[in-house]
């Protein structure tokens, strides 16, 4: 970040920052800004983070604020929530969201529901974060997407950043939010670089939770996605543009609360909808989007049924050829767009 | 006639109790334990008496209201265990923190709640301590974090509160309670580990009332020495029916925590007169004779009363007056709890998020648009 500051002062208005560094800088700035913020999780301190997202933070802030935990998710998630009850602002890292299943009771029953059960007496300002969804070759138990599971629950905010701007702004917003936020990162995005403008690099830059972003404007069809799949949608859109199909790509940014207004406005313009997600189809994010569109004003503007592109409805296999065929690919998006547009 | 009563008296806090408790404090990894004698002032005695009697009568009133179907759902009553809640509070202050499981009405009171707002919460009215949104298992006050419905989950939460105390350097501690049924939960052992590693100012307290719902301790636990289950954590086991024992043990434990030594574990041997909840008559897994024996030999309120009377610390009339005053308080509270209106429907969706703009909540149909406010 000192490099950033130097470059900004020197007149560079943009920086190239990968998602990992964006998350790192966001946490660093928020740790500095508010003494009550602290980070706990497996390997976050002395190891610099299992995926290096917390690199350098322990060296800078020490044992009190960057805490290595034993491999006991249920226990340390509960401890994190209790610390939030008592006025601290914990960031609880799950090494991957798969391990959150060990602790899911604390996330839902202790964090999400408490403000309601106490009729507003007990807020829970906590962030749970970690990589979500499929990675590369990590097989079935390490590849599940939890957007739908957590997105189901009132009392939680659930965000799913795609690029560095999303990661930085949403993490800052999450840490500053007085409510439990489930922050779904993506391991394969950590190393991907993006341009960040001067505005985005400001210390008080936040991306509002609950607002989707239109990444690409188009007129023929709406693609709604989150996380890594947003990139695939943009790639598919580039290919389709050569055939004269202009896709509007909506980056959800937030799973819950869902920005239905942005989705509806887009669908009312294009008349066609394809949702794209990495998670399983049944009872998923795409299913919710389609249901909402059915129930709202945008339905009357649809010229074709809305469809979903999703991960294949199987546990994730290991062999590369099988894994490649378990996740939505760009060709699946293109194929679906053409089907919906009757091309 | 009122006999002159001394202000201060030395009371031996030993008690014998045939089948249940040892005659002294049991220690685990501790060279010394709490003192075996305690000083009870008249003022303290009367306060403990009144508070225990209030809890007792409040719980019995809840039983009545439940049978009249004015209280619904789960209702886990605390009568019999009053000495635990009152004794613990006697060993800490209201700036310390406490968290427990679902048998929480007594703690809600000792932690600053009023009988009115507790009862109105049980009857689901807007004057309830959680505005009718929480119910029996979800009551909160300052530095009291409920009331928790998921067995064992409250223990790591309590350690988190303790972590905050250490982090903020405020010399406060957290008492984290659980029952004999919860004592086998994995997350409790995870919490023992982290609390010890990080020397958190936490007092683990196992309220062993001999039964986890319908399962006796012998049938649920390979080791029923719950005060030793913390292994590397020092522990002590005391008679949970004796308010002075509980208080002295708690003071001892609190000193241990505040001196930076880290966690300590207390087992309180106690008993509940009611079944696990109002759905459980409580006699299929234990005999009526057993319940009756505890009532006659070890009732915490009777024990304190006898002690005060035999040491001339109070007169029978004085204690009767307290009883009458308590009954009135409970009656008034029950009156309030049965006449206060239910929460307004506007409140249905409120309190989802703190410090947020109002937002729309989907109702039961797509056309039902409700609003949530903080």
JSON list of C-alpha atoms in Angstrom, two decimals, chain B residues 111-291:
[
{"chain": "B", "resi": 111, "resn": "UNK", "atom": "CA", "xyz": [-28.47, -10.37, 35.37]},
{"chain": "B", "resi": 112, "resn": "UNK", "atom": "CA", "xyz": [-30.83, -7.43, 35.70]},
{"chain": "B", "resi": 113, "resn": "UNK", "atom": "CA", "xyz": [-34.07, -8.44, 34.02]},
{"chain": "B", "resi": 114, "resn": "UNK", "atom": "CA", "xyz": [-37.38, -7.86, 35.81]},
{"chain": "B", "resi": 115, "resn": "UNK", "atom": "CA", "xyz": [-40.00, -10.50, 36.48]},
{"chain": "B", "resi": 116, "resn": "UNK", "atom": "CA", "xyz": [-42.49, -8.45, 34.45]},
{"chain": "B", "resi": 117, "resn": "UNK", "atom": "CA", "xyz": [-40.46, -8.40, 31.31]},
{"chain": "B", "resi": 118, "resn": "UNK", "atom": "CA", "xyz": [-39.42, -12.05, 31.69]},
{"chain": "B", "resi": 119, "resn": "UNK", "atom": "CA", "xyz": [-42.99, -13.24, 32.09]},
{"chain": "B", "resi": 120, "resn": "UNK", "atom": "CA", "xyz": [-44.24, -11.01, 29.31]},
{"chain": "B", "resi": 121, "resn": "UNK", "atom": "CA", "xyz": [-41.61, -12.55, 27.06]},
{"chain": "B", "resi": 122, "resn": "UNK", "atom": "CA", "xyz": [-42.86, -16.02, 27.97]},
{"chain": "B", "resi": 123, "resn": "UNK", "atom": "CA", "xyz": [-46.38, -14.99, 27.07]},
{"chain": "B", "resi": 124, "resn": "UNK", "atom": "CA", "xyz": [-45.14, -13.37, 23.87]},
{"chain": "B", "resi": 125, "resn": "UNK", "atom": "CA", "xyz": [-46.17, -9.78, 24.50]},
{"chain": "B", "resi": 126, "resn": "UNK", "atom": "CA", "xyz": [-44.70, -6.50, 23.37]},
{"chain": "B", "resi": 127, "resn": "UNK", "atom": "CA", "xyz": [-43.60, -5.71, 26.92]},
{"chain": "B", "resi": 128, "resn": "UNK", "atom": "CA", "xyz": [-41.41, -8.79, 26.95]},
{"chain": "B", "resi": 129, "resn": "UNK", "atom": "CA", "xyz": [-37.67, -8.42, 27.45]},
{"chain": "B", "resi": 130, "resn": "UNK", "atom": "CA", "xyz": [-37.20, -9.31, 23.78]},
{"chain": "B", "resi": 131, "resn": "UNK", "atom": "CA", "xyz": [-40.43, -7.65, 22.71]},
{"chain": "B", "resi": 132, "resn": "UNK", "atom": "CA", "xyz": [-42.02, -11.05, 22.22]},
{"chain": "B", "resi": 133, "resn": "UNK", "atom": "CA", "xyz": [-39.59, -11.91, 19.41]},
{"chain": "B", "resi": 134, "resn": "UNK", "atom": "CA", "xyz": [-37.40, -14.30, 21.38]},
{"chain": "B", "resi": 135, "resn": "UNK", "atom": "CA", "xyz": [-39.40, -16.37, 23.82]},
{"chain": "B", "resi": 136, "resn": "UNK", "atom": "CA", "xyz": [-38.22, -18.49, 26.74]},
{"chain": "B", "resi": 137, "resn": "UNK", "atom": "CA", "xyz": [-34.82, -19.36, 25.31]},
{"chain": "B", "resi": 138, "resn": "UNK", "atom": "CA", "xyz": [-33.79, -15.98, 23.90]},
{"chain": "B", "resi": 139, "resn": "UNK", "atom": "CA", "xyz": [-33.71, -13.35, 26.61]},
{"chain": "B", "resi": 140, "resn": "UNK", "atom": "CA", "xyz": [-30.87, -10.83, 26.84]},
{"chain": "B", "resi": 141, "resn": "UNK", "atom": "CA", "xyz": [-29.76, -8.09, 29.21]},
{"chain": "B", "resi": 142, "resn": "UNK", "atom": "CA", "xyz": [-26.59, -6.02, 29.47]},
{"chain": "B", "resi": 143, "resn": "UNK", "atom": "CA", "xyz": [-23.61, -8.36, 29.69]},
{"chain": "B", "resi": 144, "resn": "UNK", "atom": "CA", "xyz": [-25.97, -11.35, 29.50]},
{"chain": "B", "resi": 145, "resn": "UNK", "atom": "CA", "xyz": [-25.95, -13.10, 26.17]},
{"chain": "B", "resi": 146, "resn": "UNK", "atom": "CA", "xyz": [-28.95, -15.36, 26.61]},
{"chain": "B", "resi": 147, "resn": "UNK", "atom": "CA", "xyz": [-30.61, -17.82, 26.56]},
{"chain": "B", "resi": 148, "resn": "UNK", "atom": "CA", "xyz": [-29.27, -20.12, 23.77]},
{"chain": "B", "resi": 149, "resn": "UNK", "atom": "CA", "xyz": [-31.21, -22.93, 22.19]},
{"chain": "B", "resi": 150, "resn": "UNK", "atom": "CA", "xyz": [-28.48, -25.05, 20.64]},
{"chain": "B", "resi": 151, "resn": "UNK", "atom": "CA", "xyz": [-26.90, -27.30, 23.25]},
{"chain": "B", "resi": 152, "resn": "UNK", "atom": "CA", "xyz": [-23.26, -26.40, 23.80]},
{"chain": "B", "resi": 153, "resn": "UNK", "atom": "CA", "xyz": [-23.10, -23.52, 21.31]},
{"chain": "B", "resi": 154, "resn": "UNK", "atom": "CA", "xyz": [-23.10, -20.99, 24.13]},
{"chain": "B", "resi": 155, "resn": "UNK", "atom": "CA", "xyz": [-19.76, -22.20, 25.44]},
{"chain": "B", "resi": 156, "resn": "UNK", "atom": "CA", "xyz": [-17.53, -21.01, 22.58]},
{"chain": "B", "resi": 157, "resn": "UNK", "atom": "CA", "xyz": [-19.65, -17.84, 22.48]},
{"chain": "B", "resi": 158, "resn": "UNK", "atom": "CA", "xyz": [-18.74, -17.26, 26.12]},
{"chain": "B", "resi": 159, "resn": "UNK", "atom": "CA", "xyz": [-15.08, -17.76, 25.33]},
{"chain": "B", "resi": 160, "resn": "UNK", "atom": "CA", "xyz": [-15.43, -15.13, 22.63]},
{"chain": "B", "resi": 161, "resn": "UNK", "atom": "CA", "xyz": [-16.84, -12.71, 25.16]},
{"chain": "B", "resi": 162, "resn": "UNK", "atom": "CA", "xyz": [-13.89, -13.54, 27.40]},
{"chain": "B", "resi": 163, "resn": "UNK", "atom": "CA", "xyz": [-11.53, -12.92, 24.51]},
{"chain": "B", "resi": 164, "resn": "UNK", "atom": "CA", "xyz": [-13.09, -9.47, 24.11]},
{"chain": "B", "resi": 165, "resn": "UNK", "atom": "CA", "xyz": [-12.56, -8.81, 27.84]},
{"chain": "B", "resi": 166, "resn": "UNK", "atom": "CA", "xyz": [-8.88, -9.68, 27.52]},
{"chain": "B", "resi": 167, "resn": "UNK", "atom": "CA", "xyz": [-8.54, -7.77, 24.23]},
{"chain": "B", "resi": 168, "resn": "UNK", "atom": "CA", "xyz": [-10.08, -4.65, 25.72]},
{"chain": "B", "resi": 169, "resn": "UNK", "atom": "CA", "xyz": [-8.10, -5.03, 28.92]},
{"chain": "B", "resi": 170, "resn": "UNK", "atom": "CA", "xyz": [-11.07, -4.29, 31.14]},
{"chain": "B", "resi": 171, "resn": "UNK", "atom": "CA", "xyz": [-10.40, -6.86, 33.90]},
{"chain": "B", "resi": 172, "resn": "UNK", "atom": "CA", "xyz": [-13.81, -8.39, 33.30]},
{"chain": "B", "resi": 173, "resn": "UNK", "atom": "CA", "xyz": [-14.49, -12.08, 32.89]},
{"chain": "B", "resi": 174, "resn": "UNK", "atom": "CA", "xyz": [-17.14, -14.28, 31.34]},
{"chain": "B", "resi": 175, "resn": "UNK", "atom": "CA", "xyz": [-19.05, -17.08, 33.05]},
{"chain": "B", "resi": 176, "resn": "UNK", "atom": "CA", "xyz": [-20.03, -19.72, 30.50]},
{"chain": "B", "resi": 177, "resn": "UNK", "atom": "CA", "xyz": [-22.60, -22.25, 31.71]},
{"chain": "B", "resi": 178, "resn": "UNK", "atom": "CA", "xyz": [-23.65, -25.61, 30.38]},
{"chain": "B", "resi": 179, "resn": "UNK", "atom": "CA", "xyz": [-25.36, -28.70, 31.71]},
{"chain": "B", "resi": 180, "resn": "UNK", "atom": "CA", "xyz": [-24.33, -32.30, 32.23]},
{"chain": "B", "resi": 181, "resn": "UNK", "atom": "CA", "xyz": [-26.01, -33.14, 28.92]},
{"chain": "B", "resi": 182, "resn": "UNK", "atom": "CA", "xyz": [-23.98, -30.54, 27.04]},
{"chain": "B", "resi": 183, "resn": "UNK", "atom": "CA", "xyz": [-20.74, -31.47, 28.80]},
{"chain": "B", "resi": 184, "resn": "UNK", "atom": "CA", "xyz": [-19.94, -34.08, 26.16]},
{"chain": "B", "resi": 185, "resn": "UNK", "atom": "CA", "xyz": [-20.21, -31.63, 23.25]},
{"chain": "B", "resi": 186, "resn": "UNK", "atom": "CA", "xyz": [-17.11, -31.47, 21.06]},
{"chain": "B", "resi": 187, "resn": "UNK", "atom": "CA", "xyz": [-17.23, -27.70, 20.76]},
{"chain": "B", "resi": 188, "resn": "UNK", "atom": "CA", "xyz": [-16.82, -27.45, 24.53]},
{"chain": "B", "resi": 189, "resn": "UNK", "atom": "CA", "xyz": [-13.53, -29.31, 24.30]},
{"chain": "B", "resi": 190, "resn": "UNK", "atom": "CA", "xyz": [-12.49, -27.08, 21.43]},
{"chain": "B", "resi": 191, "resn": "UNK", "atom": "CA", "xyz": [-13.25, -24.17, 23.70]},
{"chain": "B", "resi": 192, "resn": "UNK", "atom": "CA", "xyz": [-11.28, -25.64, 26.62]},
{"chain": "B", "resi": 193, "resn": "UNK", "atom": "CA", "xyz": [-8.31, -25.85, 24.25]},
{"chain": "B", "resi": 194, "resn": "UNK", "atom": "CA", "xyz": [-8.44, -22.32, 22.88]},
{"chain": "B", "resi": 195, "resn": "UNK", "atom": "CA", "xyz": [-9.29, -20.74, 26.24]},
{"chain": "B", "resi": 196, "resn": "UNK", "atom": "CA", "xyz": [-6.27, -22.39, 27.77]},
{"chain": "B", "resi": 197, "resn": "UNK", "atom": "CA", "xyz": [-3.92, -21.62, 24.90]},
{"chain": "B", "resi": 198, "resn": "UNK", "atom": "CA", "xyz": [-4.89, -17.97, 24.95]},
{"chain": "B", "resi": 199, "resn": "UNK", "atom": "CA", "xyz": [-5.44, -17.71, 28.73]},
{"chain": "B", "resi": 200, "resn": "UNK", "atom": "CA", "xyz": [-8.92, -16.32, 28.37]},
{"chain": "B", "resi": 201, "resn": "UNK", "atom": "CA", "xyz": [-10.68, -14.99, 31.50]},
{"chain": "B", "resi": 202, "resn": "UNK", "atom": "CA", "xyz": [-13.48, -17.55, 31.40]},
{"chain": "B", "resi": 203, "resn": "UNK", "atom": "CA", "xyz": [-15.14, -19.54, 34.15]},
{"chain": "B", "resi": 204, "resn": "UNK", "atom": "CA", "xyz": [-16.68, -22.70, 32.73]},
{"chain": "B", "resi": 205, "resn": "UNK", "atom": "CA", "xyz": [-19.56, -23.83, 34.92]},
{"chain": "B", "resi": 206, "resn": "UNK", "atom": "CA", "xyz": [-21.26, -27.19, 34.52]},
{"chain": "B", "resi": 207, "resn": "UNK", "atom": "CA", "xyz": [-24.67, -27.21, 36.19]},
{"chain": "B", "resi": 208, "resn": "UNK", "atom": "CA", "xyz": [-24.94, -30.92, 36.79]},
{"chain": "B", "resi": 209, "resn": "UNK", "atom": "CA", "xyz": [-28.56, -31.63, 37.59]},
{"chain": "B", "resi": 210, "resn": "UNK", "atom": "CA", "xyz": [-28.01, -35.36, 37.03]},
{"chain": "B", "resi": 211, "resn": "UNK", "atom": "CA", "xyz": [-30.16, -35.61, 33.88]},
{"chain": "B", "resi": 212, "resn": "UNK", "atom": "CA", "xyz": [-29.78, -34.46, 30.32]},
{"chain": "B", "resi": 213, "resn": "UNK", "atom": "CA", "xyz": [-33.44, -34.44, 29.36]},
{"chain": "B", "resi": 214, "resn": "UNK", "atom": "CA", "xyz": [-34.35, -38.08, 30.08]},
{"chain": "B", "resi": 215, "resn": "UNK", "atom": "CA", "xyz": [-30.84, -39.45, 30.16]},
{"chain": "B", "resi": 216, "resn": "UNK", "atom": "CA", "xyz": [-29.07, -39.80, 33.47]},
{"chain": "B", "resi": 217, "resn": "UNK", "atom": "CA", "xyz": [-25.40, -38.87, 33.72]},
{"chain": "B", "resi": 218, "resn": "UNK", "atom": "CA", "xyz": [-24.43, -42.52, 34.06]},
{"chain": "B", "resi": 219, "resn": "UNK", "atom": "CA", "xyz": [-26.02, -43.27, 30.70]},
{"chain": "B", "resi": 220, "resn": "UNK", "atom": "CA", "xyz": [-24.59, -40.31, 28.82]},
{"chain": "B", "resi": 221, "resn": "UNK", "atom": "CA", "xyz": [-21.07, -39.87, 30.11]},
{"chain": "B", "resi": 222, "resn": "UNK", "atom": "CA", "xyz": [-18.13, -42.21, 30.30]},
{"chain": "B", "resi": 223, "resn": "UNK", "atom": "CA", "xyz": [-16.81, -39.89, 32.97]},
{"chain": "B", "resi": 224, "resn": "UNK", "atom": "CA", "xyz": [-19.28, -38.13, 35.24]},
{"chain": "B", "resi": 225, "resn": "UNK", "atom": "CA", "xyz": [-16.56, -36.14, 36.97]},
{"chain": "B", "resi": 226, "resn": "UNK", "atom": "CA", "xyz": [-17.39, -33.07, 34.96]},
{"chain": "B", "resi": 227, "resn": "UNK", "atom": "CA", "xyz": [-15.05, -30.86, 36.93]},
{"chain": "B", "resi": 228, "resn": "UNK", "atom": "CA", "xyz": [-12.16, -32.94, 35.65]},
{"chain": "B", "resi": 229, "resn": "UNK", "atom": "CA", "xyz": [-13.25, -33.01, 32.01]},
{"chain": "B", "resi": 230, "resn": "UNK", "atom": "CA", "xyz": [-11.28, -29.88, 31.27]},
{"chain": "B", "resi": 231, "resn": "UNK", "atom": "CA", "xyz": [-8.19, -32.04, 31.73]},
{"chain": "B", "resi": 232, "resn": "UNK", "atom": "CA", "xyz": [-5.43, -29.42, 31.82]},
{"chain": "B", "resi": 233, "resn": "UNK", "atom": "CA", "xyz": [-7.90, -26.85, 33.16]},
{"chain": "B", "resi": 234, "resn": "UNK", "atom": "CA", "xyz": [-8.07, -26.66, 36.97]},
{"chain": "B", "resi": 235, "resn": "UNK", "atom": "CA", "xyz": [-11.47, -27.62, 38.29]},
{"chain": "B", "resi": 236, "resn": "UNK", "atom": "CA", "xyz": [-13.58, -27.77, 41.38]},
{"chain": "B", "resi": 237, "resn": "UNK", "atom": "CA", "xyz": [-16.84, -29.42, 42.28]},
{"chain": "B", "resi": 238, "resn": "UNK", "atom": "CA", "xyz": [-19.17, -27.97, 44.89]},
{"chain": "B", "resi": 239, "resn": "UNK", "atom": "CA", "xyz": [-22.65, -28.39, 46.22]},
{"chain": "B", "resi": 240, "resn": "UNK", "atom": "CA", "xyz": [-24.87, -26.40, 43.89]},
{"chain": "B", "resi": 241, "resn": "UNK", "atom": "CA", "xyz": [-27.79, -26.42, 46.32]},
{"chain": "B", "resi": 242, "resn": "UNK", "atom": "CA", "xyz": [-25.91, -24.28, 48.82]},
{"chain": "B", "resi": 243, "resn": "UNK", "atom": "CA", "xyz": [-25.85, -20.66, 47.74]},
{"chain": "B", "resi": 244, "resn": "UNK", "atom": "CA", "xyz": [-22.82, -19.91, 49.90]},
{"chain": "B", "resi": 245, "resn": "UNK", "atom": "CA", "xyz": [-20.82, -22.79, 48.44]},
{"chain": "B", "resi": 246, "resn": "UNK", "atom": "CA", "xyz": [-21.62, -21.55, 44.98]},
{"chain": "B", "resi": 247, "resn": "UNK", "atom": "CA", "xyz": [-20.71, -18.00, 45.85]},
{"chain": "B", "resi": 248, "resn": "UNK", "atom": "CA", "xyz": [-17.40, -18.86, 47.44]},
{"chain": "B", "resi": 249, "resn": "UNK", "atom": "CA", "xyz": [-16.46, -21.15, 44.60]},
{"chain": "B", "resi": 250, "resn": "UNK", "atom": "CA", "xyz": [-17.33, -18.43, 42.11]},
{"chain": "B", "resi": 251, "resn": "UNK", "atom": "CA", "xyz": [-15.27, -15.83, 43.98]},
{"chain": "B", "resi": 252, "resn": "UNK", "atom": "CA", "xyz": [-12.37, -18.24, 44.01]},
{"chain": "B", "resi": 253, "resn": "UNK", "atom": "CA", "xyz": [-12.76, -18.91, 40.31]},
{"chain": "B", "resi": 254, "resn": "UNK", "atom": "CA", "xyz": [-13.08, -15.22, 39.53]},
{"chain": "B", "resi": 255, "resn": "UNK", "atom": "CA", "xyz": [-9.84, -14.44, 41.38]},
{"chain": "B", "resi": 256, "resn": "UNK", "atom": "CA", "xyz": [-8.15, -17.16, 39.40]},
{"chain": "B", "resi": 257, "resn": "UNK", "atom": "CA", "xyz": [-9.29, -15.62, 36.11]},
{"chain": "B", "resi": 258, "resn": "UNK", "atom": "CA", "xyz": [-8.57, -12.06, 37.02]},
{"chain": "B", "resi": 259, "resn": "UNK", "atom": "CA", "xyz": [-5.04, -12.93, 38.06]},
{"chain": "B", "resi": 260, "resn": "UNK", "atom": "CA", "xyz": [-4.36, -13.89, 34.46]},
{"chain": "B", "resi": 261, "resn": "UNK", "atom": "CA", "xyz": [-4.12, -17.62, 35.03]},
{"chain": "B", "resi": 262, "resn": "UNK", "atom": "CA", "xyz": [-6.64, -18.40, 32.33]},
{"chain": "B", "resi": 263, "resn": "UNK", "atom": "CA", "xyz": [-9.72, -20.59, 32.48]},
{"chain": "B", "resi": 264, "resn": "UNK", "atom": "CA", "xyz": [-11.10, -22.56, 35.39]},
{"chain": "B", "resi": 265, "resn": "UNK", "atom": "CA", "xyz": [-13.95, -25.05, 35.53]},
{"chain": "B", "resi": 266, "resn": "UNK", "atom": "CA", "xyz": [-16.61, -25.39, 38.22]},
{"chain": "B", "resi": 267, "resn": "UNK", "atom": "CA", "xyz": [-19.10, -28.21, 38.56]},
{"chain": "B", "resi": 268, "resn": "UNK", "atom": "CA", "xyz": [-22.21, -27.39, 40.55]},
{"chain": "B", "resi": 269, "resn": "UNK", "atom": "CA", "xyz": [-24.13, -30.43, 41.73]},
{"chain": "B", "resi": 270, "resn": "UNK", "atom": "CA", "xyz": [-27.74, -29.41, 41.63]},
{"chain": "B", "resi": 271, "resn": "UNK", "atom": "CA", "xyz": [-31.23, -30.67, 40.82]},
{"chain": "B", "resi": 272, "resn": "UNK", "atom": "CA", "xyz": [-34.26, -29.58, 38.89]},
{"chain": "B", "resi": 273, "resn": "UNK", "atom": "CA", "xyz": [-37.68, -30.30, 40.32]},
{"chain": "B", "resi": 274, "resn": "UNK", "atom": "CA", "xyz": [-39.47, -30.03, 37.01]},
{"chain": "B", "resi": 275, "resn": "UNK", "atom": "CA", "xyz": [-38.85, -32.26, 34.06]},
{"chain": "B", "resi": 276, "resn": "UNK", "atom": "CA", "xyz": [-36.51, -31.16, 31.29]},
{"chain": "B", "resi": 277, "resn": "UNK", "atom": "CA", "xyz": [-39.22, -28.86, 29.96]},
{"chain": "B", "resi": 278, "resn": "UNK", "atom": "CA", "xyz": [-42.95, -28.45, 30.38]},
{"chain": "B", "resi": 279, "resn": "UNK", "atom": "CA", "xyz": [-43.44, -31.27, 27.89]},
{"chain": "B", "resi": 280, "resn": "UNK", "atom": "CA", "xyz": [-41.64, -33.66, 30.19]},
{"chain": "B", "resi": 281, "resn": "UNK", "atom": "CA", "xyz": [-43.38, -34.80, 33.38]},
{"chain": "B", "resi": 282, "resn": "UNK", "atom": "CA", "xyz": [-39.94, -35.73, 34.65]},
{"chain": "B", "resi": 283, "resn": "UNK", "atom": "CA", "xyz": [-40.93, -39.00, 36.30]},
{"chain": "B", "resi": 284, "resn": "UNK", "atom": "CA", "xyz": [-40.31, -41.58, 33.61]},
{"chain": "B", "resi": 285, "resn": "UNK", "atom": "CA", "xyz": [-36.56, -41.58, 34.17]},
{"chain": "B", "resi": 286, "resn": "UNK", "atom": "CA", "xyz": [-36.42, -40.78, 37.88]},
{"chain": "B", "resi": 287, "resn": "UNK", "atom": "CA", "xyz": [-38.60, -41.63, 40.84]},
{"chain": "B", "resi": 288, "resn": "UNK", "atom": "CA", "xyz": [-40.97, -39.31, 42.63]},
{"chain": "B", "resi": 289, "resn": "UNK", "atom": "CA", "xyz": [-39.22, -40.45, 45.79]},
{"chain": "B", "resi": 290, "resn": "UNK", "atom": "CA", "xyz": [-35.94, -39.07, 44.54]},
{"chain": "B", "resi": 291, "resn": "UNK", "atom": "CA", "xyz": [-37.48, -35.71, 43.72]}
]
